[in-house]
Amino acid sequence: MVASALSLPSHAAVFLLLIGRRMVTSAFQIPIMRHPATNNAVCPPIRMGDGDGAGDVVLYSDDDVLLTAERKNSRPGMMSRWDSLNPKIKSRIVKEAHERAIRNKKRREPASEKKRRLYDQYREMQVQSKRDLRVERATPVNSKSRAKLLEISPGDVRPGRVISLTRFGAYVDVNTEVDGLLHVSQITRDEFVDHPRRYLSPGDEVEVRVVRIDPETKKLQLTMLPEEVLEEENVMNKHAENEGEDDRIQLDEIEVDDELWGEIRRVTDYGAYVEIGAVCRGFLHFMDHPVFGEVKGSHPREYMRVGDRVRVWVLDVERTQKRIKLTANRPAGLPGPRREVKWI
């Protein structure tokens, strides 16, 4: 063709070259067509032959792919593996995949985001725990049917409901204008109570006895101890005795190694509280009693009884917390007794 073009005039050779380039370009352009049923973009059949259609071989056609898919869907009883699974197994697989994705996301999150998320969870747990501990009162707090403190007297027995717990006691609603305080030492004498949650829970119904009332400061003190224990330990008159603190020994007047006489008013698992005539009672540990060790494993109540008169010496005085530590073993090298308190 090139040789023949050289013998033709110049304008004819240019015409033949343009026609040949157009034929080469159109040979590599595939027009986009639309399938009549699905309106999807499909490629026309690719044929190999002379181009006139006679005797051409079809190499590829989108109709073959669509026909294959339709045949698969039209086969009766043919299902995919996922569709053939049990619905319970499907839900379990989806749930496990969801949990796995959450774990992977938490593993990749920064330390600051993890700290913030855990702190939010902790605060939500605190709020939920406070909501769970809320106790519904039988009578609203501002109700006029609640008794005034001036209308009750020490010794009255009243039913109540535990509202909240603290490390030093429990607040009990006894249908008065204020909640009464049930001190941890006034719950039981069977054993030492380090926290009221061992015996009480918010919402518990209890029966308490009024010990002390102070209408001016709106304070109400309660007890759950039996009447015989109250008489032995003189609990009801204890606060009346404390009112005359001017006649009692002040903590500034008590020194270490002072010898005192007193009376046991209360026995616990760890020792006894002794009335020594001071502004507060002294505590005598069971290991500081002379009888300690004679009977192995014996309880302090076996050799320390309420009402016993004992001679004690001061081990330590904590003036800020108003505590006096005592011992019944005479320290070595001490002179005779310096102070004695006589109780009738």
Coordinates of C-alpha atoms in Angstrom, one line a residue:
M1 CA 0.0 0.0 0.0
V2 CA 2.9 2.3 0.8
A3 CA 4.5 1.5 -2.6
S4 CA 1.3 2.2 -4.4
A5 CA 0.8 5.5 -2.5
L6 CA 4.2 6.7 -3.7
S7 CA 3.0 6.4 -7.3
L8 CA -0.2 8.3 -6.6
P9 CA -0.5 12.0 -6.6
S10 CA 0.2 13.7 -3.3
H11 CA -3.4 14.6 -2.5
A12 CA -4.5 11.0 -3.1
A13 CA -1.8 9.7 -0.8
V14 CA -2.8 12.0 2.0
F15 CA -6.5 10.9 1.7
L16 CA -5.5 7.2 1.9
L17 CA -3.4 7.8 5.1
L18 CA -6.3 9.6 6.9
I19 CA -8.7 6.8 6.0
G20 CA -6.3 4.1 7.3
R21 CA -5.7 6.0 10.7
R22 CA -9.5 6.2 11.2
M23 CA -9.9 2.5 10.6
V24 CA -7.2 1.7 13.2
T25 CA -8.6 4.0 15.8
S26 CA -12.2 2.7 15.5
A27 CA -11.0 -0.9 15.8
F28 CA -10.0 -0.3 19.4
Q29 CA -13.1 1.7 20.5
I30 CA -15.9 -0.4 22.1
P31 CA -19.2 1.3 22.3
I32 CA -21.2 1.2 25.6
M33 CA -24.6 -0.4 25.4
R34 CA -27.6 -1.0 27.8
H35 CA -29.2 -4.3 28.5
P36 CA -32.9 -4.1 27.7
A37 CA -34.0 -6.1 30.7
T38 CA -31.8 -4.8 33.5
N39 CA -30.7 -1.4 32.0
N40 CA -27.2 -2.2 33.1
A41 CA -24.1 -1.1 31.1
V42 CA -22.9 -4.1 29.0
C43 CA -20.2 -4.6 26.4
P44 CA -21.2 -5.6 22.9
P45 CA -20.1 -9.1 21.8
I46 CA -16.5 -9.3 20.8
R47 CA -16.1 -11.2 17.5
M48 CA -13.1 -12.4 15.6
G49 CA -13.4 -12.6 11.8
D50 CA -13.5 -10.4 8.6
G51 CA -15.9 -7.9 10.2
D52 CA -18.8 -8.6 7.9
G53 CA -20.5 -10.9 10.5
A54 CA -20.4 -14.0 8.3
G55 CA -18.4 -16.8 9.9
D56 CA -17.3 -14.6 12.9
V57 CA -16.6 -16.3 16.3
V58 CA -18.0 -14.6 19.4
L59 CA -15.2 -14.4 22.1
Y60 CA -17.2 -12.7 24.9
S61 CA -20.7 -11.4 25.6
D62 CA -22.4 -10.0 28.7
D63 CA -25.5 -11.9 27.8
D64 CA -23.6 -15.1 28.7
V65 CA -22.9 -13.8 32.2
L66 CA -26.5 -12.7 32.8
L67 CA -27.8 -16.0 31.5
T68 CA -25.5 -17.9 33.8
A69 CA -26.7 -15.9 36.9
E70 CA -30.4 -16.4 35.8
R71 CA -29.9 -20.1 35.4
K72 CA -28.3 -20.4 38.9
N73 CA -31.2 -18.5 40.5
S74 CA -33.8 -20.4 38.6
R75 CA -32.5 -23.8 39.7
P76 CA -35.0 -25.3 42.3
G77 CA -33.5 -26.1 45.7
M78 CA -30.3 -24.3 45.1
M79 CA -29.3 -21.9 48.0
S80 CA -26.2 -20.2 49.1
R81 CA -24.3 -21.4 52.1
W82 CA -25.3 -18.4 54.3
D83 CA -29.0 -18.8 53.4
S84 CA -28.9 -22.5 54.3
L85 CA -27.7 -21.8 57.9
N86 CA -29.9 -22.0 61.0
P87 CA -31.2 -18.5 62.1
K88 CA -29.8 -19.0 65.6
I89 CA -26.4 -19.8 64.1
K90 CA -26.6 -16.7 61.9
S91 CA -27.4 -14.5 64.9
R92 CA -24.6 -16.0 66.9
I93 CA -22.1 -15.4 64.1
V94 CA -23.2 -11.8 63.6
K95 CA -23.0 -11.2 67.4
E96 CA -19.5 -12.7 67.6
A97 CA -18.3 -10.6 64.7
H98 CA -19.8 -7.5 66.3
E99 CA -18.1 -8.2 69.6
R100 CA -14.8 -9.0 67.8
A101 CA -15.0 -5.6 65.9
I102 CA -15.6 -3.8 69.2
R103 CA -12.6 -5.5 70.9
N104 CA -10.4 -4.6 67.9
K105 CA -11.6 -1.0 68.1
K106 CA -10.9 -0.8 71.8
R107 CA -7.4 -2.3 71.3
R108 CA -6.5 0.3 68.7
E109 CA -7.9 3.3 70.6
P110 CA -5.4 5.7 72.3
A111 CA -4.6 5.5 76.0
S112 CA -6.3 8.9 76.6
E113 CA -9.5 7.7 75.0
K114 CA -9.5 4.5 76.9
K115 CA -8.9 6.3 80.2
R116 CA -11.8 8.7 79.5
R117 CA -14.1 5.8 78.5
L118 CA -13.3 3.8 81.7
Y119 CA -13.8 6.9 83.8
D120 CA -17.3 7.5 82.3
Q121 CA -18.2 3.9 83.0
Y122 CA -17.1 4.3 86.6
R123 CA -19.2 7.4 87.1
E124 CA -22.2 5.7 85.5
M125 CA -21.8 2.8 88.0
Q126 CA -21.6 5.2 90.9
V127 CA -24.8 7.0 89.9
Q128 CA -26.5 3.6 89.4
S129 CA -25.4 2.4 92.8
K130 CA -26.7 5.5 94.5
R131 CA -30.0 5.1 92.7
D132 CA -30.3 1.5 93.9
L133 CA -29.6 2.6 97.5
R134 CA -32.4 5.1 97.5
V135 CA -35.1 4.2 100.0
E136 CA -38.7 5.3 99.6
R137 CA -40.0 6.9 102.8
A138 CA -43.5 6.0 104.1
T139 CA -44.1 9.7 104.8
P140 CA -42.7 12.6 102.9
V141 CA -40.0 14.5 104.7
N142 CA -41.9 17.8 104.8
S143 CA -45.2 16.2 105.9
K144 CA -47.0 17.8 108.8
S145 CA -47.9 14.4 110.2
R146 CA -44.3 13.8 111.3
A147 CA -43.7 14.0 115.0
K148 CA -41.8 16.9 116.5
L149 CA -38.7 16.3 118.6
L150 CA -40.5 18.0 121.5
E151 CA -43.3 15.4 121.3
I152 CA -41.0 12.4 122.0
S153 CA -38.9 11.5 125.1
P154 CA -35.9 9.3 125.8
G155 CA -36.8 5.7 126.3
D156 CA -39.6 5.7 123.6
V157 CA -39.6 2.6 121.3
R158 CA -40.4 3.5 117.7
P159 CA -40.4 1.5 114.5
G160 CA -38.1 2.8 111.8
R161 CA -36.6 2.2 108.4
V162 CA -32.9 2.4 107.6
I163 CA -32.3 5.2 105.1
S164 CA -28.5 5.2 104.7
L165 CA -25.3 3.7 106.1
T166 CA -22.0 5.4 107.1
R167 CA -18.9 4.0 108.7
F168 CA -19.9 5.2 112.1
G169 CA -23.6 4.2 112.1
A170 CA -26.9 4.3 110.2
Y171 CA -29.6 6.9 109.8
V172 CA -33.1 5.7 110.6
D173 CA -36.4 7.3 109.7
V174 CA -38.6 7.0 112.8
N175 CA -41.4 9.3 111.4
T176 CA -40.0 12.4 113.1
E177 CA -38.9 15.8 111.7
V178 CA -35.3 14.5 111.5
D179 CA -33.7 11.1 110.9
G180 CA -32.2 9.5 114.0
L181 CA -28.6 8.3 114.2
L182 CA -28.0 4.7 115.2
H183 CA -24.4 4.5 116.2
V184 CA -22.4 1.5 115.3
S185 CA -21.8 0.8 119.0
Q186 CA -25.6 0.6 119.6
I187 CA -26.4 -2.2 117.2
T188 CA -25.5 -5.3 119.1
R189 CA -23.3 -6.7 121.8
D190 CA -22.8 -10.1 120.4
E191 CA -19.7 -9.1 118.5
F192 CA -17.6 -6.1 117.6
V193 CA -19.3 -4.3 114.6
D194 CA -16.7 -2.5 112.5
H195 CA -19.3 -1.4 109.9
P196 CA -23.1 -1.3 110.2
R197 CA -23.5 -3.0 106.8
R198 CA -22.7 -6.3 108.5
Y199 CA -26.2 -6.1 110.2
L200 CA -28.2 -3.5 108.3
S201 CA -29.0 -2.6 104.8
P202 CA -30.9 0.5 103.4
G203 CA -34.6 -0.2 103.5
D204 CA -34.5 -2.6 106.5
E205 CA -37.3 -2.3 109.0
V206 CA -36.0 -2.0 112.6
E207 CA -37.3 -1.2 116.1
V208 CA -35.2 1.3 118.0
R209 CA -35.3 3.1 121.3
V210 CA -34.7 6.8 121.7
V211 CA -31.6 7.6 123.8
R212 CA -31.1 11.3 123.5
I213 CA -33.0 14.3 122.0
D214 CA -31.6 17.7 121.2
P215 CA -34.4 19.9 119.7
E216 CA -32.1 22.9 119.4
T217 CA -29.5 21.2 117.2
K218 CA -32.1 18.8 115.6
K219 CA -30.3 15.7 116.8
L220 CA -31.8 12.3 117.6
Q221 CA -29.8 9.4 118.9
L222 CA -31.1 5.8 118.8
T223 CA -30.2 2.3 120.0
M224 CA -31.1 -1.3 119.2
L225 CA -29.6 -2.8 122.4
P226 CA -31.9 -4.7 124.7
E227 CA -33.2 -3.0 127.8
E228 CA -31.1 -5.2 130.2
V229 CA -28.0 -4.2 128.4
L230 CA -28.9 -0.6 128.5
E231 CA -29.4 -0.9 132.3
E232 CA -26.1 -2.7 132.8
E233 CA -24.1 -0.2 130.8
N234 CA -26.1 2.8 132.0
V235 CA -26.5 4.0 128.4
M236 CA -29.6 6.0 129.1
N237 CA -27.9 8.1 131.9
K238 CA -24.6 8.4 130.1
H239 CA -25.4 11.6 128.4
A240 CA -26.9 13.0 131.6
E241 CA -23.6 12.4 133.2
N242 CA -21.7 14.1 130.4
E243 CA -23.7 17.2 130.8
G244 CA -21.8 18.0 134.0
E245 CA -18.4 17.9 132.4
D246 CA -17.2 20.7 134.6
D247 CA -17.2 18.3 137.6
R248 CA -15.3 15.6 135.7
I249 CA -11.6 15.2 135.1
Q250 CA -10.4 17.1 132.1
L251 CA -8.0 15.5 129.7
D252 CA -5.4 18.2 130.4
E253 CA -5.3 17.0 134.0
I254 CA -4.6 13.4 133.1
E255 CA -0.9 12.4 132.5
V256 CA 0.6 9.1 131.4
D257 CA 1.1 6.5 134.2
D258 CA -1.6 8.1 136.3
E259 CA -3.4 5.5 138.5
L260 CA -7.1 5.6 138.4
W261 CA -10.1 3.5 139.6
G262 CA -13.0 2.9 137.3
E263 CA -16.0 0.7 136.5
I264 CA -16.4 -1.4 133.3
R265 CA -19.4 -0.2 131.4
R266 CA -19.0 -2.1 128.1
V267 CA -17.1 -5.2 126.9
T268 CA -16.2 -5.8 123.2
D269 CA -14.2 -8.3 121.3
Y270 CA -11.1 -6.2 121.7
G271 CA -11.4 -5.0 125.3
A272 CA -13.6 -2.9 127.6
Y273 CA -14.7 0.7 128.1
V274 CA -14.1 1.9 131.6
E275 CA -15.8 4.8 133.4
I276 CA -13.0 6.7 135.1
G277 CA -14.7 9.9 135.9
A278 CA -13.1 11.8 133.0
V279 CA -14.9 13.7 130.2
C280 CA -14.6 10.5 128.1
R281 CA -14.4 6.8 128.9
G282 CA -11.0 5.0 128.8
F283 CA -10.4 1.9 126.7
L284 CA -8.7 -1.2 128.3
H285 CA -7.4 -3.6 125.7
F286 CA -7.8 -7.3 126.6
M287 CA -4.1 -7.8 126.2
D288 CA -3.5 -5.2 128.9
H289 CA -5.5 -7.2 131.5
P290 CA -3.6 -9.2 134.1
V291 CA -5.7 -12.3 133.4
F292 CA -4.9 -12.3 129.7
G293 CA -3.0 -15.5 128.7
E294 CA -4.1 -17.6 131.6
V295 CA -6.8 -19.3 129.5
K296 CA -5.7 -19.6 125.9
G297 CA -8.3 -18.4 123.4
S298 CA -10.7 -17.1 126.0
H299 CA -13.0 -14.2 125.1
P300 CA -12.6 -10.9 127.0
R301 CA -16.1 -11.3 128.4
E302 CA -14.9 -14.3 130.4
Y303 CA -12.6 -12.2 132.6
M304 CA -14.0 -8.6 132.0
R305 CA -17.6 -8.1 133.0
V306 CA -19.9 -5.1 133.1
G307 CA -20.0 -3.5 136.5
D308 CA -16.5 -4.8 137.7
R309 CA -14.3 -2.2 139.5
V310 CA -10.8 -2.2 138.1
R311 CA -7.6 -0.3 138.9
V312 CA -6.0 1.0 135.8
W313 CA -3.1 3.2 134.7
V314 CA -3.0 5.6 131.8
L315 CA -1.0 4.5 128.8
D316 CA -1.8 7.4 126.4
V317 CA -4.0 10.4 126.1
E318 CA -5.2 11.7 122.7
R319 CA -6.6 15.1 123.5
T320 CA -7.7 16.0 120.0
Q321 CA -9.7 12.8 119.5
K322 CA -10.7 12.6 123.2
R323 CA -9.3 9.1 123.8
I324 CA -7.7 7.5 126.8
K325 CA -5.8 4.2 126.6
L326 CA -5.6 2.2 129.8
T327 CA -3.8 -0.8 131.2
A328 CA -4.5 -2.9 134.2
N329 CA -0.9 -4.0 134.6
R330 CA 1.0 -1.7 137.0
P331 CA 4.0 -0.1 135.3
A332 CA 7.4 -0.9 136.9
G333 CA 9.0 1.8 139.1
L334 CA 5.8 3.8 139.8
P335 CA 5.1 5.3 143.3
G336 CA 1.8 4.7 145.1
P337 CA -1.7 5.7 143.7
R338 CA -2.1 9.3 142.8
R339 CA -5.8 9.6 142.2
E340 CA -8.8 7.3 143.0
V341 CA -12.3 7.7 141.8
K342 CA -15.1 6.2 143.9
W343 CA -18.4 5.3 142.3
I344 CA -21.5 4.5 144.1

